[in-house]
């Protein structure tokens, strides 16, 4: 099964006026490094037409508005002199290529509305494939240490929408189980998505125009065994984070009961 997909916007002539469609390059863009701005990893590329920011969110954020606000707060009125265009890979995927992430862009001046672009278009502007990190692999150190031509970093898979740091800081057995189960599911999911992405790339899809910034590190532990019911119940009552996560939808979780009654998955 693919990632979350979303219909592409209906075609119009507006994208012909975007910075990405007008940008020209006579040589590969220069990579100026990665800066952590709030909850975003901002990779700056210097092109013949101005600087481009390739932004990877470090939380479950989508769209360009939040990233634009974070950069505007960071740079103030100098934002327009720092960047010509912001490009943000999405967790949602393309319709035609269901394992290739969508790309949203926003120009700083001129065409300031959010618009969709492709990895091929981005590669044409940069003069090389752009890097991409699946959201389960967005490790701050790996992102900060990346450079063009670098091999994919090996990092533990962890879903940015379900952080495990708060769980592992607690000593309860159920917390260790939840943390290891989150990592196991993240590793399994991102490994499958990478395999499918590579298939789309080999078939000539848009994924052929990106490079992976990271791969999931091998799991160091076998699949965790679920704690006994009495320990699970005690853990759910004492662990605030557990109230927002249920690996099996078990009724031992207060939220699982709500899920069963309403039919709405817990966030």
GROMACS .gro file of C-alpha atoms in nm:
model
  267
    1UNK     CA    1   0.000   0.000   0.000
    2UNK     CA    2   0.131   0.343  -0.090
    3UNK     CA    3   0.159   0.655   0.118
    4UNK     CA    4  -0.121   0.909   0.153
    5UNK     CA    5  -0.209   1.045  -0.188
    6UNK     CA    6  -0.387   1.359  -0.292
    7UNK     CA    7  -0.529   1.470  -0.623
    8UNK     CA    8  -0.309   1.701  -0.823
    9UNK     CA    9  -0.438   2.057  -0.871
   10UNK     CA   10  -0.617   2.129  -1.193
   11UNK     CA   11  -0.385   2.263  -1.457
   12UNK     CA   12  -0.369   2.633  -1.541
   13UNK     CA   13  -0.120   2.880  -1.676
   14UNK     CA   14  -0.025   3.025  -1.337
   15UNK     CA   15   0.268   2.787  -1.284
   16UNK     CA   16   0.433   2.925  -1.600
   17UNK     CA   17   0.490   3.246  -1.403
   18UNK     CA   18   0.659   3.080  -1.107
   19UNK     CA   19   1.023   3.126  -1.015
   20UNK     CA   20   1.097   2.756  -1.068
   21UNK     CA   21   0.962   2.768  -1.422
   22UNK     CA   22   1.167   3.079  -1.505
   23UNK     CA   23   1.490   2.992  -1.323
   24UNK     CA   24   1.788   2.928  -1.548
   25UNK     CA   25   2.104   2.739  -1.464
   26UNK     CA   26   2.428   2.717  -1.657
   27UNK     CA   27   2.605   2.506  -1.393
   28UNK     CA   28   2.503   2.288  -1.099
   29UNK     CA   29   2.380   2.491  -0.804
   30UNK     CA   30   2.615   2.540  -0.510
   31UNK     CA   31   2.504   2.381  -0.184
   32UNK     CA   32   2.554   2.633   0.097
   33UNK     CA   33   2.465   2.407   0.388
   34UNK     CA   34   2.180   2.320   0.623
   35UNK     CA   35   2.039   2.546   0.895
   36UNK     CA   36   1.790   2.441   1.160
   37UNK     CA   37   1.520   2.708   1.184
   38UNK     CA   38   1.260   2.622   1.445
   39UNK     CA   39   1.118   2.284   1.349
   40UNK     CA   40   1.256   2.294   0.994
   41UNK     CA   41   1.583   2.181   0.834
   42UNK     CA   42   1.655   2.444   0.568
   43UNK     CA   43   1.901   2.348   0.294
   44UNK     CA   44   2.018   2.646   0.091
   45UNK     CA   45   2.115   2.618  -0.275
   46UNK     CA   46   2.270   2.904  -0.472
   47UNK     CA   47   2.156   2.910  -0.834
   48UNK     CA   48   2.217   3.154  -1.120
   49UNK     CA   49   1.870   3.297  -1.057
   50UNK     CA   50   1.889   3.328  -0.678
   51UNK     CA   51   1.888   3.112  -0.367
   52UNK     CA   52   1.645   2.825  -0.321
   53UNK     CA   53   1.551   2.675   0.016
   54UNK     CA   54   1.474   2.303   0.023
   55UNK     CA   55   1.294   2.261   0.353
   56UNK     CA   56   1.233   1.935   0.540
   57UNK     CA   57   0.989   1.970   0.833
   58UNK     CA   58   1.100   1.798   1.154
   59UNK     CA   59   0.741   1.765   1.278
   60UNK     CA   60   0.419   1.650   1.113
   61UNK     CA   61   0.382   1.982   0.929
   62UNK     CA   62   0.267   2.019   0.570
   63UNK     CA   63   0.222   2.306   0.328
   64UNK     CA   64   0.444   2.610   0.291
   65UNK     CA   65   0.274   2.864   0.517
   66UNK     CA   66   0.429   2.752   0.848
   67UNK     CA   67   0.776   2.727   0.695
   68UNK     CA   68   0.741   3.072   0.537
   69UNK     CA   69   0.642   3.220   0.874
   70UNK     CA   70   0.936   3.053   1.048
   71UNK     CA   71   1.184   3.187   0.791
   72UNK     CA   72   1.024   3.531   0.794
   73UNK     CA   73   1.056   3.542   1.172
   74UNK     CA   74   1.419   3.430   1.144
   75UNK     CA   75   1.527   3.666   0.864
   76UNK     CA   76   1.274   3.946   0.900
   77UNK     CA   77   1.266   4.193   0.613
   78UNK     CA   78   1.583   4.034   0.469
   79UNK     CA   79   1.398   3.718   0.369
   80UNK     CA   80   1.353   3.832   0.008
   81UNK     CA   81   1.726   3.895  -0.022
   82UNK     CA   82   1.805   3.551   0.125
   83UNK     CA   83   1.574   3.333  -0.084
   84UNK     CA   84   1.385   3.347  -0.410
   85UNK     CA   85   1.184   3.029  -0.359
   86UNK     CA   86   1.091   2.780  -0.087
   87UNK     CA   87   1.037   2.411  -0.176
   88UNK     CA   88   0.895   2.164   0.074
   89UNK     CA   89   0.862   1.785   0.023
   90UNK     CA   90   0.533   1.646   0.151
   91UNK     CA   91   0.439   1.328   0.333
   92UNK     CA   92   0.152   1.297   0.086
   93UNK     CA   93   0.247   1.143  -0.246
   94UNK     CA   94   0.179   1.200  -0.613
   95UNK     CA   95  -0.127   1.056  -0.782
   96UNK     CA   96   0.057   0.907  -1.080
   97UNK     CA   97   0.353   0.788  -0.871
   98UNK     CA   98   0.202   0.682  -0.536
   99UNK     CA   99   0.536   0.631  -0.361
  100UNK     CA  100   0.698   0.955  -0.480
  101UNK     CA  101   0.644   1.251  -0.244
  102UNK     CA  102   0.469   1.562  -0.366
  103UNK     CA  103   0.662   1.888  -0.379
  104UNK     CA  104   0.504   2.221  -0.286
  105UNK     CA  105   0.674   2.552  -0.358
  106UNK     CA  106   0.624   2.918  -0.278
  107UNK     CA  107   0.801   3.215  -0.432
  108UNK     CA  108   0.908   3.494  -0.198
  109UNK     CA  109   0.811   3.766  -0.445
  110UNK     CA  110   0.590   3.768  -0.753
  111UNK     CA  111   0.393   3.443  -0.758
  112UNK     CA  112   0.354   3.408  -0.380
  113UNK     CA  113   0.074   3.152  -0.384
  114UNK     CA  114   0.160   2.793  -0.298
  115UNK     CA  115   0.195   2.571  -0.605
  116UNK     CA  116   0.290   2.215  -0.689
  117UNK     CA  117   0.607   2.124  -0.875
  118UNK     CA  118   0.800   1.807  -0.957
  119UNK     CA  119   1.133   1.656  -0.862
  120UNK     CA  120   1.230   1.673  -1.228
  121UNK     CA  121   1.167   2.049  -1.235
  122UNK     CA  122   1.365   2.093  -0.914
  123UNK     CA  123   1.654   1.885  -1.052
  124UNK     CA  124   1.660   2.102  -1.366
  125UNK     CA  125   1.696   2.416  -1.153
  126UNK     CA  126   1.962   2.264  -0.925
  127UNK     CA  127   2.147   2.089  -1.206
  128UNK     CA  128   2.142   1.768  -1.001
  129UNK     CA  129   1.896   1.544  -0.814
  130UNK     CA  130   1.767   1.696  -0.492
  131UNK     CA  131   1.794   1.506  -0.161
  132UNK     CA  132   1.490   1.367   0.014
  133UNK     CA  133   1.443   1.226   0.364
  134UNK     CA  134   1.140   1.014   0.440
  135UNK     CA  135   0.968   1.160   0.744
  136UNK     CA  136   1.066   0.855   0.953
  137UNK     CA  137   1.434   0.932   0.886
  138UNK     CA  138   1.458   1.307   0.947
  139UNK     CA  139   1.741   1.298   1.194
  140UNK     CA  140   1.874   1.646   1.272
  141UNK     CA  141   2.240   1.543   1.269
  142UNK     CA  142   2.201   1.349   0.944
  143UNK     CA  143   2.028   1.642   0.776
  144UNK     CA  144   2.287   1.890   0.906
  145UNK     CA  145   2.577   1.673   0.789
  146UNK     CA  146   2.450   1.605   0.438
  147UNK     CA  147   2.635   1.731   0.130
  148UNK     CA  148   2.598   1.659  -0.244
  149UNK     CA  149   2.734   1.316  -0.323
  150UNK     CA  150   2.713   1.198   0.037
  151UNK     CA  151   2.598   0.837   0.082
  152UNK     CA  152   2.264   0.796   0.260
  153UNK     CA  153   2.304   0.818   0.635
  154UNK     CA  154   2.190   0.523   0.846
  155UNK     CA  155   1.952   0.648   1.114
  156UNK     CA  156   1.695   0.475   1.337
  157UNK     CA  157   1.349   0.494   1.185
  158UNK     CA  158   1.111   0.699   1.401
  159UNK     CA  159   0.786   0.859   1.289
  160UNK     CA  160   0.801   1.236   1.347
  161UNK     CA  161   0.430   1.228   1.426
  162UNK     CA  162   0.493   0.982   1.713
  163UNK     CA  163   0.813   1.089   1.893
  164UNK     CA  164   0.955   0.829   2.129
  165UNK     CA  165   1.188   1.046   2.337
  166UNK     CA  166   0.924   1.117   2.601
  167UNK     CA  167   0.842   0.747   2.621
  168UNK     CA  168   1.200   0.629   2.668
  169UNK     CA  169   1.256   0.885   2.942
  170UNK     CA  170   1.005   0.697   3.157
  171UNK     CA  171   1.113   0.373   3.319
  172UNK     CA  172   0.782   0.187   3.300
  173UNK     CA  173   0.800  -0.138   3.102
  174UNK     CA  174   0.505  -0.034   2.888
  175UNK     CA  175   0.692   0.278   2.778
  176UNK     CA  176   0.988   0.077   2.653
  177UNK     CA  177   0.750  -0.151   2.469
  178UNK     CA  178   0.573   0.143   2.304
  179UNK     CA  179   0.900   0.312   2.208
  180UNK     CA  180   1.043  -0.005   2.051
  181UNK     CA  181   0.715  -0.082   1.875
  182UNK     CA  182   0.702   0.269   1.725
  183UNK     CA  183   1.055   0.224   1.591
  184UNK     CA  184   0.978  -0.124   1.457
  185UNK     CA  185   0.669  -0.006   1.271
  186UNK     CA  186   0.854   0.299   1.140
  187UNK     CA  187   1.142   0.081   1.014
  188UNK     CA  188   0.906  -0.161   0.842
  189UNK     CA  189   0.699   0.116   0.683
  190UNK     CA  190   0.985   0.328   0.551
  191UNK     CA  191   1.173   0.021   0.421
  192UNK     CA  192   0.869  -0.076   0.215
  193UNK     CA  193   0.823   0.279   0.086
  194UNK     CA  194   1.189   0.301  -0.018
  195UNK     CA  195   1.160  -0.025  -0.211
  196UNK     CA  196   0.853   0.105  -0.395
  197UNK     CA  197   1.014   0.445  -0.456
  198UNK     CA  198   1.311   0.274  -0.620
  199UNK     CA  199   1.077   0.076  -0.843
  200UNK     CA  200   0.912   0.399  -0.958
  201UNK     CA  201   1.254   0.554  -1.020
  202UNK     CA  202   1.372   0.257  -1.226
  203UNK     CA  203   1.053   0.283  -1.433
  204UNK     CA  204   1.138   0.643  -1.523
  205UNK     CA  205   0.904   0.814  -1.277
  206UNK     CA  206   0.960   1.147  -1.104
  207UNK     CA  207   1.149   0.965  -0.826
  208UNK     CA  208   1.438   0.923  -1.072
  209UNK     CA  209   1.518   1.290  -1.006
  210UNK     CA  210   1.583   1.268  -0.632
  211UNK     CA  211   1.841   1.106  -0.406
  212UNK     CA  212   1.776   0.962  -0.062
  213UNK     CA  213   1.941   1.146   0.223
  214UNK     CA  214   1.903   0.860   0.470
  215UNK     CA  215   1.818   0.491   0.500
  216UNK     CA  216   1.681   0.314   0.808
  217UNK     CA  217   1.950   0.170   1.031
  218UNK     CA  218   1.917  -0.204   1.103
  219UNK     CA  219   1.706  -0.285   1.407
  220UNK     CA  220   1.921  -0.390   1.700
  221UNK     CA  221   1.647  -0.575   1.888
  222UNK     CA  222   1.390  -0.841   1.794
  223UNK     CA  223   1.022  -0.752   1.779
  224UNK     CA  224   0.914  -0.648   2.130
  225UNK     CA  225   0.684  -0.872   2.328
  226UNK     CA  226   0.372  -0.703   2.453
  227UNK     CA  227   0.377  -0.664   2.835
  228UNK     CA  228   0.126  -0.858   3.044
  229UNK     CA  229  -0.221  -0.705   3.069
  230UNK     CA  230  -0.178  -0.584   3.427
  231UNK     CA  231   0.140  -0.395   3.335
  232UNK     CA  232  -0.028  -0.250   3.023
  233UNK     CA  233  -0.320  -0.121   3.228
  234UNK     CA  234  -0.091   0.038   3.484
  235UNK     CA  235   0.117   0.194   3.208
  236UNK     CA  236  -0.183   0.347   3.034
  237UNK     CA  237  -0.294   0.508   3.361
  238UNK     CA  238   0.048   0.653   3.446
  239UNK     CA  239   0.187   0.749   3.103
  240UNK     CA  240   0.046   1.069   2.946
  241UNK     CA  241   0.194   0.987   2.603
  242UNK     CA  242   0.033   0.645   2.597
  243UNK     CA  243  -0.307   0.809   2.581
  244UNK     CA  244  -0.231   0.920   2.226
  245UNK     CA  245  -0.093   0.591   2.094
  246UNK     CA  246  -0.226   0.239   2.068
  247UNK     CA  247  -0.032  -0.021   1.866
  248UNK     CA  248  -0.324  -0.263   1.846
  249UNK     CA  249  -0.636  -0.066   1.936
  250UNK     CA  250  -0.644  -0.267   2.259
  251UNK     CA  251  -0.919  -0.170   2.507
  252UNK     CA  252  -0.641  -0.132   2.769
  253UNK     CA  253  -0.593   0.218   2.623
  254UNK     CA  254  -0.849   0.482   2.726
  255UNK     CA  255  -0.832   0.629   2.375
  256UNK     CA  256  -0.884   0.287   2.221
  257UNK     CA  257  -1.226   0.274   2.384
  258UNK     CA  258  -1.311   0.607   2.227
  259UNK     CA  259  -1.188   0.481   1.891
  260UNK     CA  260  -1.408   0.174   1.914
  261UNK     CA  261  -1.715   0.379   1.999
  262UNK     CA  262  -1.677   0.653   1.745
  263UNK     CA  263  -1.501   0.473   1.463
  264UNK     CA  264  -1.254   0.765   1.444
  265UNK     CA  265  -0.884   0.675   1.473
  266UNK     CA  266  -0.697   0.842   1.755
  267UNK     CA  267  -0.455   1.109   1.629
   0.00000   0.00000   0.00000
